PDB file of C-alpha atoms in Angstrom:
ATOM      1  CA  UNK A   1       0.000   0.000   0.000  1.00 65.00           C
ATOM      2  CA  UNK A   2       0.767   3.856  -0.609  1.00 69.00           C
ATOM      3  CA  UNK A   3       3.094   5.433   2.343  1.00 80.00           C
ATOM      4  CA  UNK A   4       3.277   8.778   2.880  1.00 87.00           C
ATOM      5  CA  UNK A   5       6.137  10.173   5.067  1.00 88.00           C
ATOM      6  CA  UNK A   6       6.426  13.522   6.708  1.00 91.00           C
ATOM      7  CA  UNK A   7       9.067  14.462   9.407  1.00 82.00           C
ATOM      8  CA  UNK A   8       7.174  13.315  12.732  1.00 74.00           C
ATOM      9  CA  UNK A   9       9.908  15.325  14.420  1.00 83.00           C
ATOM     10  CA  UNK A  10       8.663  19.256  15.366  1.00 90.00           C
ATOM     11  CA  UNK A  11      10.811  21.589  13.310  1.00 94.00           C
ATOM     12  CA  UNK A  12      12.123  24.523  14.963  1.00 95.00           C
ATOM     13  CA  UNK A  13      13.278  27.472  12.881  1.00 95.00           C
ATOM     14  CA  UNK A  14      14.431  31.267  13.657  1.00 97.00           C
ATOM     15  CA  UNK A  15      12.364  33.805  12.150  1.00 97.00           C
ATOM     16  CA  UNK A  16      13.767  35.009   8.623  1.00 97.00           C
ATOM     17  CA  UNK A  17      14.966  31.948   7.872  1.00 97.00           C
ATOM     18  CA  UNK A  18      13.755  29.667   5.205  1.00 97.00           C
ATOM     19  CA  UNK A  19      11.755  26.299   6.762  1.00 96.00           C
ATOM     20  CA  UNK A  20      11.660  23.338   4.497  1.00 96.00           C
ATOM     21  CA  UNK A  21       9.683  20.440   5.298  1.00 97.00           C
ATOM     22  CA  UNK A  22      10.017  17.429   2.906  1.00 96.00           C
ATOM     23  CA  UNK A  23       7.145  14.648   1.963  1.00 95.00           C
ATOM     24  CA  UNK A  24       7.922  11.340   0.976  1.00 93.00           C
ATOM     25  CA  UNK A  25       6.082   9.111  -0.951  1.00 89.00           C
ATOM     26  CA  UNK A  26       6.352   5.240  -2.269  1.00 85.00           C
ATOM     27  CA  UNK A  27       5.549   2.697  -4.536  1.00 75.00           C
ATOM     28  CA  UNK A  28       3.077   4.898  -7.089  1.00 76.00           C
ATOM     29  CA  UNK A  29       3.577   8.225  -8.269  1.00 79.00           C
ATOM     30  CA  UNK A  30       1.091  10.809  -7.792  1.00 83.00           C
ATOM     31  CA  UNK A  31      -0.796  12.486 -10.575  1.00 82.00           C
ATOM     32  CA  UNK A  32      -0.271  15.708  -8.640  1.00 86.00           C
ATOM     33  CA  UNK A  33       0.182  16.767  -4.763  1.00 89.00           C
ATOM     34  CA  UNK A  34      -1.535  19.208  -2.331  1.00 91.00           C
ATOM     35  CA  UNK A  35      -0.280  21.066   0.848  1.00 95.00           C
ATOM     36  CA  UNK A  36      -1.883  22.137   3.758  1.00 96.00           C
ATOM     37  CA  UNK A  37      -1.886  24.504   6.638  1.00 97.00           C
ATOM     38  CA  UNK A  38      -3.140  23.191  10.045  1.00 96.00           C
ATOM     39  CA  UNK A  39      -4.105  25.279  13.277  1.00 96.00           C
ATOM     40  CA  UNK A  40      -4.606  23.598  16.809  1.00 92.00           C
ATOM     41  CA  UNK A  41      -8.408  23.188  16.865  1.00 91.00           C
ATOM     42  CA  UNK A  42      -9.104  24.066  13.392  1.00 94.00           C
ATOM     43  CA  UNK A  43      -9.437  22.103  10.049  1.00 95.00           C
ATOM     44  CA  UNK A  44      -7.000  22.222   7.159  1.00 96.00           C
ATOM     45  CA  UNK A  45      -6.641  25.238   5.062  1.00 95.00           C
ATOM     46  CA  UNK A  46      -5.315  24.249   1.072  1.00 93.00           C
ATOM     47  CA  UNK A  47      -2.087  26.223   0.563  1.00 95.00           C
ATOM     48  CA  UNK A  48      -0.732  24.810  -2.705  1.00 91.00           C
ATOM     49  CA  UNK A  49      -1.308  21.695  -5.145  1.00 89.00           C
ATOM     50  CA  UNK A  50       1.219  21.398  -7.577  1.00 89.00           C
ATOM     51  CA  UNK A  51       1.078  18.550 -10.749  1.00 86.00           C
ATOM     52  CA  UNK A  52       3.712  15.886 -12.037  1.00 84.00           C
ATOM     53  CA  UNK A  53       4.861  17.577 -14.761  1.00 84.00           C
ATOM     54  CA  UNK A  54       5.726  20.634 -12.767  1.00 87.00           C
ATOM     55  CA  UNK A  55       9.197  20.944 -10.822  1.00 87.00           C
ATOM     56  CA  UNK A  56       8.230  23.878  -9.241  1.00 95.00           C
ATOM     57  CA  UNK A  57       4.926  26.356  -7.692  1.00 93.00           C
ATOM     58  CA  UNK A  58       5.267  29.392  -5.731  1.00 95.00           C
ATOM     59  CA  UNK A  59       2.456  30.997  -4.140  1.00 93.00           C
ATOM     60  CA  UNK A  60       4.266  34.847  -2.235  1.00 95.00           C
ATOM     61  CA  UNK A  61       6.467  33.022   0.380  1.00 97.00           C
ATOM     62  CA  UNK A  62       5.885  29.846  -0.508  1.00 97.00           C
ATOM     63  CA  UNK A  63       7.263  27.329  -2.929  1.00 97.00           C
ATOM     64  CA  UNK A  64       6.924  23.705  -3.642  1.00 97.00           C
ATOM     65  CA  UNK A  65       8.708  21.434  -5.787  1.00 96.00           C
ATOM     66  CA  UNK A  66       8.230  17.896  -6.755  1.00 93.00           C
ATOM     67  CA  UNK A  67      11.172  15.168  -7.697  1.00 91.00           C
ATOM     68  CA  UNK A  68       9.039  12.211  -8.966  1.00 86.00           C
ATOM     69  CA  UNK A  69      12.693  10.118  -9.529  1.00 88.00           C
ATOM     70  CA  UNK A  70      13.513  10.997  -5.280  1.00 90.00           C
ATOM     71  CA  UNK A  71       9.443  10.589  -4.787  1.00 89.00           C
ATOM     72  CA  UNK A  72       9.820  13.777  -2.636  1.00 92.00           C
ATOM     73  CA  UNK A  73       7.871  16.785  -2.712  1.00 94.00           C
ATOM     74  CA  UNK A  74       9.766  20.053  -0.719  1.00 96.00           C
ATOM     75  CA  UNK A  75       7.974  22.785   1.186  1.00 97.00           C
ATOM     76  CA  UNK A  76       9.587  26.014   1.637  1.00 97.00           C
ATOM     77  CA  UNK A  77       8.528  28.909   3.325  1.00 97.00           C
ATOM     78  CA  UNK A  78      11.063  31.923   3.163  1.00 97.00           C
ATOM     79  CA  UNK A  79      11.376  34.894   5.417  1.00 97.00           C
ATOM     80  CA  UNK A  80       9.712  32.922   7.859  1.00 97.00           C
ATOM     81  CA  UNK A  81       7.646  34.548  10.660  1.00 97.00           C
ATOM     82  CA  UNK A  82       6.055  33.374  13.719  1.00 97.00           C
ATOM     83  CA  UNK A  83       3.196  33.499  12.060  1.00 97.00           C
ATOM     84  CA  UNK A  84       3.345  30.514  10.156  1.00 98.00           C
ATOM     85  CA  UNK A  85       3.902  28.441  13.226  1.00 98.00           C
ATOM     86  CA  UNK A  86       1.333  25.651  12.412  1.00 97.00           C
ATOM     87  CA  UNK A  87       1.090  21.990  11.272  1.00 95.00           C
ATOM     88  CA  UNK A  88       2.092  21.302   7.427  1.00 97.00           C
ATOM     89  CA  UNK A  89       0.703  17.994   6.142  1.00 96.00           C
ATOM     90  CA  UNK A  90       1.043  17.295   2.423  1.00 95.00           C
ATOM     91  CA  UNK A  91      -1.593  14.581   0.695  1.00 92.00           C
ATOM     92  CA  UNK A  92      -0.607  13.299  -2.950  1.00 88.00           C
ATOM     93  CA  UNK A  93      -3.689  12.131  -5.794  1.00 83.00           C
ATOM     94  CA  UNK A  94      -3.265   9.505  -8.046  1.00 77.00           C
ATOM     95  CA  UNK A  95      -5.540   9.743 -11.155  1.00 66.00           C
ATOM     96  CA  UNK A  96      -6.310   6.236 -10.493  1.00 61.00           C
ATOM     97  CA  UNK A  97      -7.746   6.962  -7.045  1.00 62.00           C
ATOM     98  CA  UNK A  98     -10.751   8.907  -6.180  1.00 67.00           C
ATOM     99  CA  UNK A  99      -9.162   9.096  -2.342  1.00 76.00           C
ATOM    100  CA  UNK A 100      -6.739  11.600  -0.687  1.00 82.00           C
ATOM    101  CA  UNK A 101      -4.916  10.116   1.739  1.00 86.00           C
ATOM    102  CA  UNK A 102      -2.641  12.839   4.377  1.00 90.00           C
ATOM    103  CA  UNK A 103       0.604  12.486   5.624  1.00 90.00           C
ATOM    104  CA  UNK A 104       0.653  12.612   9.304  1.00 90.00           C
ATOM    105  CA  UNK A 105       2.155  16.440   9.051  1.00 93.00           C
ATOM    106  CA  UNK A 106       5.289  17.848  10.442  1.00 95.00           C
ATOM    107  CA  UNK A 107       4.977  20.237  13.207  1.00 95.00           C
ATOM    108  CA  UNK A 108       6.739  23.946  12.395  1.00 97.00           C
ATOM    109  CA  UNK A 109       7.894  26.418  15.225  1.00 97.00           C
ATOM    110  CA  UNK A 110       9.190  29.777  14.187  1.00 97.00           C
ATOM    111  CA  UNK A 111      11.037  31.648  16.997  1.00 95.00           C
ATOM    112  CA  UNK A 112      11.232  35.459  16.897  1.00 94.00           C
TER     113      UNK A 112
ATOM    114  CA  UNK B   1     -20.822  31.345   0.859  1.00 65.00           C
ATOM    115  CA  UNK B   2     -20.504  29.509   4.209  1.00 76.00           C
ATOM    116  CA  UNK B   3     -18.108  26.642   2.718  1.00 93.00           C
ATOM    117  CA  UNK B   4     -18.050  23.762   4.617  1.00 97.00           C
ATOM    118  CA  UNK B   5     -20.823  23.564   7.773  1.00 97.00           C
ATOM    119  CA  UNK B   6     -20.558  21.054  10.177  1.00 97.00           C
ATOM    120  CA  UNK B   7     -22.836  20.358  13.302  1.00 97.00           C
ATOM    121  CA  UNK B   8     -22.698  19.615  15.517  1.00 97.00           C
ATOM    122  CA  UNK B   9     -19.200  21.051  16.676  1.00 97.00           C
ATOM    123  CA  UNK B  10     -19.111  19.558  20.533  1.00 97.00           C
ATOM    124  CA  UNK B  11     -20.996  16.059  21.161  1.00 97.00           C
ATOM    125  CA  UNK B  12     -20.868  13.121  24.139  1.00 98.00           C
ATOM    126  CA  UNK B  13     -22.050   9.667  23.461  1.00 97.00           C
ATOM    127  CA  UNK B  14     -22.259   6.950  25.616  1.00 98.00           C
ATOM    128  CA  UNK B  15     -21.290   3.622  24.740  1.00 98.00           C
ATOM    129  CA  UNK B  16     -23.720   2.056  22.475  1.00 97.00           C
ATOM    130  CA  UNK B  17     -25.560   5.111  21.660  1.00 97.00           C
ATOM    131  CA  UNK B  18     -25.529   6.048  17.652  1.00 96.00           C
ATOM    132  CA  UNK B  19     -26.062   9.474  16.177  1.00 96.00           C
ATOM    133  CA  UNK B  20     -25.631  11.299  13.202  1.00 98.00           C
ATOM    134  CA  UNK B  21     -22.671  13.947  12.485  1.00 98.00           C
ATOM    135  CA  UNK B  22     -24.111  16.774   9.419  1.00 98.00           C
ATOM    136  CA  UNK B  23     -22.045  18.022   7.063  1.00 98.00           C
ATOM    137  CA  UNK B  24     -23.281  20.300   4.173  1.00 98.00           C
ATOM    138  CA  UNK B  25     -21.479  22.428   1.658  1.00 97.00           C
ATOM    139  CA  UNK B  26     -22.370  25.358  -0.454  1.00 95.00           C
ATOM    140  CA  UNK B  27     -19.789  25.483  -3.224  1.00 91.00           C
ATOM    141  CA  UNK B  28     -21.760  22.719  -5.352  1.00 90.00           C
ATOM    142  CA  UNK B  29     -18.911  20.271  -4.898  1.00 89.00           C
ATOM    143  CA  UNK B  30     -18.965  16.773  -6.040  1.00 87.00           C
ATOM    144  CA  UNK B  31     -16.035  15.406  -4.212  1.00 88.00           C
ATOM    145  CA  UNK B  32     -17.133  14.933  -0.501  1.00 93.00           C
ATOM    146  CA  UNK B  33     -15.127  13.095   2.220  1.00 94.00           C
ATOM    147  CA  UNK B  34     -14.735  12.102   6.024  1.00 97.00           C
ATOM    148  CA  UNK B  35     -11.381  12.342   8.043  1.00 96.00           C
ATOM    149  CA  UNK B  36     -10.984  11.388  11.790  1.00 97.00           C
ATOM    150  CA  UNK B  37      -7.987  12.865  13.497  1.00 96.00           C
ATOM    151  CA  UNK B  38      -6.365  11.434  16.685  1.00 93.00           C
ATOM    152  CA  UNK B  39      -3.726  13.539  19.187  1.00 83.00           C
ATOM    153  CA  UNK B  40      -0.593  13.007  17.552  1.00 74.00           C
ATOM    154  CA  UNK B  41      -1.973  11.289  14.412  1.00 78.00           C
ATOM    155  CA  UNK B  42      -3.071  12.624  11.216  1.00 86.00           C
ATOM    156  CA  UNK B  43      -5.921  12.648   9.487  1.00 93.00           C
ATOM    157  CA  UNK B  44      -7.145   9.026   8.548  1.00 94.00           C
ATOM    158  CA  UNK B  45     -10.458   8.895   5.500  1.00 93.00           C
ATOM    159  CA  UNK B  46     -13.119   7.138   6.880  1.00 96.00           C
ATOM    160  CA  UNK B  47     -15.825   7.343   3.906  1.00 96.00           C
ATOM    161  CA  UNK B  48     -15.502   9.240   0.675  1.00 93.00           C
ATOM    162  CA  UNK B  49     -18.345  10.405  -2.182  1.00 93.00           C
ATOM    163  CA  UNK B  50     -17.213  11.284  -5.322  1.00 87.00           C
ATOM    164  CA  UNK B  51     -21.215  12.726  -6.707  1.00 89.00           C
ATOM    165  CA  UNK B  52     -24.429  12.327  -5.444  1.00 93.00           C
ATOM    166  CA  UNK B  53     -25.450   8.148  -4.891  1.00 95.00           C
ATOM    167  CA  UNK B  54     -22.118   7.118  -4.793  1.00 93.00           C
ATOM    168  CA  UNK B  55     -20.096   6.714  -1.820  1.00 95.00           C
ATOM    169  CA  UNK B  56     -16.608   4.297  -1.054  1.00 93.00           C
ATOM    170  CA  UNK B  57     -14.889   3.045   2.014  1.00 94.00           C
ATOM    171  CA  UNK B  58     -11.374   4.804   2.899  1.00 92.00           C
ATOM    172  CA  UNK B  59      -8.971   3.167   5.772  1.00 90.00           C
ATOM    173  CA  UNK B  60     -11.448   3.341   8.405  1.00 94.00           C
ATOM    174  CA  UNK B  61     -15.125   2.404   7.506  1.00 96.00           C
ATOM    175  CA  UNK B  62     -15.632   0.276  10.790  1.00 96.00           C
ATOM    176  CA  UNK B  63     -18.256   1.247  12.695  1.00 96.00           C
ATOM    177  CA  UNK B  64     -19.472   4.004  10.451  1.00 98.00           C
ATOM    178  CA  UNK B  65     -22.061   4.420   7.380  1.00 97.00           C
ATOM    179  CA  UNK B  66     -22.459   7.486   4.882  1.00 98.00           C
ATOM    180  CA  UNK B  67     -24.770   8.500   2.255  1.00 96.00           C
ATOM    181  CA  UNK B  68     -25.139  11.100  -0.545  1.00 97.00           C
ATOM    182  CA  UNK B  69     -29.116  11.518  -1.431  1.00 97.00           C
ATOM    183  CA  UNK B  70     -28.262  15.391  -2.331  1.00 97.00           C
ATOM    184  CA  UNK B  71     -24.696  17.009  -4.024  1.00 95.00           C
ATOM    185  CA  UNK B  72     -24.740  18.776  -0.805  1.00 97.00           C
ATOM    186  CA  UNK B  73     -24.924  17.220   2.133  1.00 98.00           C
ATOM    187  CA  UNK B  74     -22.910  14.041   3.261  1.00 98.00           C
ATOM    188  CA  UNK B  75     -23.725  12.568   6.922  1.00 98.00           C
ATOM    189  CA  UNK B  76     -21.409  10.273   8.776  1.00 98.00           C
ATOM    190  CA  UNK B  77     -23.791   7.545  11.337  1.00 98.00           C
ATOM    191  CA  UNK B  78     -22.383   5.908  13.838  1.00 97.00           C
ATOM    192  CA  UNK B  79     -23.680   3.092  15.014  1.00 92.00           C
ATOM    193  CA  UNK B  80     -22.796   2.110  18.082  1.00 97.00           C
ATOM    194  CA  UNK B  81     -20.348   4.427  19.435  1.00 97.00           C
ATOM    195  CA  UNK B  82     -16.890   2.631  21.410  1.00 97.00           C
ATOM    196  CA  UNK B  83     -14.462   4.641  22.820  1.00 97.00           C
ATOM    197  CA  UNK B  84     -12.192   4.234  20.402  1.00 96.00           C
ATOM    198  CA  UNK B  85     -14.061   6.353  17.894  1.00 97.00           C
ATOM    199  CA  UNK B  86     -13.555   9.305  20.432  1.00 97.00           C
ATOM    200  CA  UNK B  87     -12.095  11.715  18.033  1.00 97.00           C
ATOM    201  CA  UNK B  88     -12.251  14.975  15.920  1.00 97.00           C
ATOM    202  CA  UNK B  89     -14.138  14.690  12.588  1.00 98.00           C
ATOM    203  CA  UNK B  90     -13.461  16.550   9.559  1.00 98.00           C
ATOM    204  CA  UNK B  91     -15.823  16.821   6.641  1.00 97.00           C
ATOM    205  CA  UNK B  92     -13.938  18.111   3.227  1.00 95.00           C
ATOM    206  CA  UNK B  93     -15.089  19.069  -0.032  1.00 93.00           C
ATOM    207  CA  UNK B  94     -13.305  19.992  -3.452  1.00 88.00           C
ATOM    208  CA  UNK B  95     -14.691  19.901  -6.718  1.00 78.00           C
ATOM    209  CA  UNK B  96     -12.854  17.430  -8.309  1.00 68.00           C
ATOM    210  CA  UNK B  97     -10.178  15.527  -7.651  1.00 60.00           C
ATOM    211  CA  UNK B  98     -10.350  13.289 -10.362  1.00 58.00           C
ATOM    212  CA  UNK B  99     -10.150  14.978 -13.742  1.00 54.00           C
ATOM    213  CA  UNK B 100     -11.042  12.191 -15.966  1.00 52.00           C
ATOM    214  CA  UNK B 101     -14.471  12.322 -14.788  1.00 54.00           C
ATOM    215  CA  UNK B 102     -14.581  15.841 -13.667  1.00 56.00           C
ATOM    216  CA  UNK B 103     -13.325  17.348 -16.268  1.00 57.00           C
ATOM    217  CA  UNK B 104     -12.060  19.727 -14.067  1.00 61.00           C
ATOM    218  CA  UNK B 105      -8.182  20.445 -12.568  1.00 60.00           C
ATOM    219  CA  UNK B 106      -7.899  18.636  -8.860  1.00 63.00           C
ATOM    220  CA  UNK B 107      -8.498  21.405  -6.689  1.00 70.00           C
ATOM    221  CA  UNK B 108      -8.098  21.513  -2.773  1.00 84.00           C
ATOM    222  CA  UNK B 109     -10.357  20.361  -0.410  1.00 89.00           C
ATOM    223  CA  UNK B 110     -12.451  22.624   1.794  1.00 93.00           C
ATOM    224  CA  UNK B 111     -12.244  21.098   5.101  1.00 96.00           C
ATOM    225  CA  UNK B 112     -15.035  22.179   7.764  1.00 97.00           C
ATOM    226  CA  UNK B 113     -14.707  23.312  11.548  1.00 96.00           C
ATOM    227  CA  UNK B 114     -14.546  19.791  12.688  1.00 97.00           C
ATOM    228  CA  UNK B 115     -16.786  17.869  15.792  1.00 97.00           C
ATOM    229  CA  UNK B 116     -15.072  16.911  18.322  1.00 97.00           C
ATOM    230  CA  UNK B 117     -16.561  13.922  20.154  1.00 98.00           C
ATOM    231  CA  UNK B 118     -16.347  11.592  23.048  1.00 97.00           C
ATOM    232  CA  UNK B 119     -17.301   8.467  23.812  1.00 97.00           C
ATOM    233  CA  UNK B 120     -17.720   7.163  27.368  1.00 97.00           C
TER     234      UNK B 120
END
């Protein structure tokens, strides 16, 4: 079956600094992938879904790339700012599939 | 354009009871699906709908039903609550996922306020 990987491990970063959080997929590739932004108490907010025949999206401070040969999707967020202290969790589609399935999200902490 | 609703957004079940968590959306999505989300864990599909009539099992389906009589609601019954389904539930909605049949680019899901239950 599909495995999605995300850092479990909180990531802590100093404000201004770029935070990259990776996602790690196996076995199938995925027809595209989707991030997403996640508050205590609060659903998921969509941030950016970017396709397999794109290496790169940005969206202002954001970017996202996708390496289908490492099956690794990056997340960056530059100029960090406390801010964007949240849960990340990244979710890949298949065109075969009519199901997301999440990652379990990695955990980011910027410090001012 | 209230998005995503679901109600109720607090609820506590005893053991054996069953009830009925709504979730409705305004955006004329087809693509309609239920997450559960455990401390620590992520979110984990329990039932998905991809149009009105229609609905699949996702990882979880134990101890839970769904149905889709209208594009805009999607209820998730359980039916005889354990403490083990003590959880938050999401309700999400996009568009379309699945171009082929859509027609449409995959766009994100909207995910609702959640309900956050307990079972005792």
């Amino acid at each position: 079956s599909q495995k999605i990987e995300q850092n479990s491990e909180a990531l802590n970063i100093q404000e201004g600094k770029t935070a990259t959080l990776t996602c790690n997929y196996t076995n199938y590739s995925p027809a595209y992938l989707q991030w997403y932004r996640q508050d205590p108490g609060r659903g998921p907010v969509f941030l950016l879904l970017i396709r397999e025949n794109e290496k790169e999206k940005r969206k202002e401070r954001l970017k996202v790339t996708f390496d289908t040969t490492l099956k690794q999707s990056l997340f960056h967020i530059t100029a960090s700012q406390p801010a964007d202290s949240a849960t990340y969790l990244c979710a890949p589609g298949y065109s075969s599939a009519s199901k997301i399935i999440f990652g379990s999200g990695t955990r980011l902490s910027i410090r001012p | 354009n209230a998005g995503v609703t679901q109600t109720p957004k607090f609820q506590v079940l005893k053991t054996g009871q069953s009830m009925t968590l709504q979730c409705a959306q305004d955006m004329n999505h087809e693509y309609m699906s239920w997450y559960r989300q455990d401390p620590g864990m992520g979110l984990r599909l329990i039932h998905y709908s991809v149009g009105a009539g229609i609905t699949d099992q996702g990882e979880v389906p134990n101890g839970y039903n769904v149905s889709r009589s209208t594009t805009e609601d999607f209820p998730l019954r359980l039916l005889s609550a354990a403490p083990s389904q003590t959880s938050v539930y999401f309700c999400a909605s996009s568009y379309g996922i699945y171009p082929q049949l859509t027609g449409k680019d995959p766009g994100g899901y909207t995910f609702g306020s959640g309900t956050r239950l307990t079972v005792v």
